[in-house]
């Protein structure tokens, strides 16, 4: 059945993992889920997660971030140590309360789209991410990228 709601530490330290199945909507907690999965190159779709803290921490070869769903509230250290993370990050959630060190060492990131009139933006401000990262209001996100992401 679909009764599992926590996948905390599920693949943690699994250093041979290169890809992972999409996360079902019933799973809400994924802290440290892929901690130190050094070979994980492609992130799964995140379903309806609430807690994604430390989720991809030290995933040294992860190249693109998954879309952050509307349900996410905790992004603390979500991509901390993801040195090769690049491209754009799309954050649909307006209710992120903690974004501390969410993108530490991700120096190749291009842009982060989020709602400037939201708790998420306030959390990014508190975390000092407004100076370091190139934040753009989600309204400015190009339409062709939306279509592209949804058809993947």
PDB file of N, CA, C and O in Angstrom, residues 26 36 47 63 90-91 93 96 101 107 121 125 134 147:
ATOM      1  N   UNK A  26       2.531  10.116  -1.264  1.00  0.00           N
ATOM      2  CA  UNK A  26       2.254   9.841   0.145  1.00  0.00           C
ATOM      3  C   UNK A  26       3.457  10.098   1.055  1.00  0.00           C
ATOM      4  O   UNK A  26       3.311  10.294   2.247  1.00  0.00           O
ATOM      5  N   UNK A  36      25.326  11.936   0.972  1.00  0.00           N
ATOM      6  CA  UNK A  36      26.584  11.325   0.517  1.00  0.00           C
ATOM      7  C   UNK A  36      26.403  10.305  -0.608  1.00  0.00           C
ATOM      8  O   UNK A  36      27.209   9.376  -0.733  1.00  0.00           O
ATOM      9  N   UNK A  47       7.373  14.719  -5.648  1.00  0.00           N
ATOM     10  CA  UNK A  47       6.028  14.426  -5.146  1.00  0.00           C
ATOM     11  C   UNK A  47       5.445  15.543  -4.318  1.00  0.00           C
ATOM     12  O   UNK A  47       5.415  16.693  -4.739  1.00  0.00           O
ATOM     13  N   UNK A  63      23.663  17.216 -10.963  1.00  0.00           N
ATOM     14  CA  UNK A  63      23.834  18.337 -11.887  1.00  0.00           C
ATOM     15  C   UNK A  63      22.641  19.273 -11.974  1.00  0.00           C
ATOM     16  O   UNK A  63      22.815  20.461 -12.206  1.00  0.00           O
ATOM     17  N   UNK A  90      13.712  25.772  -9.630  1.00  0.00           N
ATOM     18  CA  UNK A  90      12.354  26.299  -9.622  1.00  0.00           C
ATOM     19  C   UNK A  90      11.686  25.886  -8.322  1.00  0.00           C
ATOM     20  O   UNK A  90      11.516  24.699  -8.046  1.00  0.00           O
ATOM     21  N   UNK A  91      11.336  26.887  -7.505  1.00  0.00           N
ATOM     22  CA  UNK A  91      10.723  26.626  -6.207  1.00  0.00           C
ATOM     23  C   UNK A  91       9.263  27.063  -6.272  1.00  0.00           C
ATOM     24  O   UNK A  91       8.962  28.257  -6.312  1.00  0.00           O
ATOM     25  N   UNK A  93       7.034  26.189  -3.946  1.00  0.00           N
ATOM     26  CA  UNK A  93       6.526  26.362  -2.586  1.00  0.00           C
ATOM     27  C   UNK A  93       6.585  27.820  -2.152  1.00  0.00           C
ATOM     28  O   UNK A  93       7.589  28.504  -2.377  1.00  0.00           O
ATOM     29  N   UNK A  96       8.220  27.785   2.475  1.00  0.00           N
ATOM     30  CA  UNK A  96       9.507  27.348   3.040  1.00  0.00           C
ATOM     31  C   UNK A  96       9.830  28.232   4.241  1.00  0.00           C
ATOM     32  O   UNK A  96       9.805  29.453   4.145  1.00  0.00           O
ATOM     33  N   UNK A 101      21.731  27.477   4.460  1.00  0.00           N
ATOM     34  CA  UNK A 101      22.769  26.727   3.740  1.00  0.00           C
ATOM     35  C   UNK A 101      22.188  25.777   2.678  1.00  0.00           C
ATOM     36  O   UNK A 101      22.748  24.719   2.398  1.00  0.00           O
ATOM     37  N   UNK A 107      28.298  26.732  -6.794  1.00  0.00           N
ATOM     38  CA  UNK A 107      28.701  27.996  -7.411  1.00  0.00           C
ATOM     39  C   UNK A 107      28.339  28.104  -8.894  1.00  0.00           C
ATOM     40  O   UNK A 107      28.487  29.149  -9.492  1.00  0.00           O
ATOM     41  N   UNK A 121      10.546  33.485   0.249  1.00  0.00           N
ATOM     42  CA  UNK A 121      11.493  34.583   0.024  1.00  0.00           C
ATOM     43  C   UNK A 121      12.052  35.101   1.355  1.00  0.00           C
ATOM     44  O   UNK A 121      13.253  35.354   1.472  1.00  0.00           O
ATOM     45  N   UNK A 125      15.902  35.259   2.553  1.00  0.00           N
ATOM     46  CA  UNK A 125      16.524  36.474   3.095  1.00  0.00           C
ATOM     47  C   UNK A 125      17.224  36.183   4.420  1.00  0.00           C
ATOM     48  O   UNK A 125      18.378  36.556   4.617  1.00  0.00           O
ATOM     49  N   UNK A 134      21.325  34.232  -7.518  1.00  0.00           N
ATOM     50  CA  UNK A 134      20.582  35.078  -8.446  1.00  0.00           C
ATOM     51  C   UNK A 134      19.108  34.705  -8.373  1.00  0.00           C
ATOM     52  O   UNK A 134      18.648  33.802  -9.072  1.00  0.00           O
ATOM     53  N   UNK A 147       6.713  24.533 -20.057  1.00  0.00           N
ATOM     54  CA  UNK A 147       6.241  23.427 -20.893  1.00  0.00           C
ATOM     55  C   UNK A 147       7.279  22.312 -20.945  1.00  0.00           C
ATOM     56  O   UNK A 147       6.957  21.151 -20.852  1.00  0.00           O
TER      57      UNK A 147
END
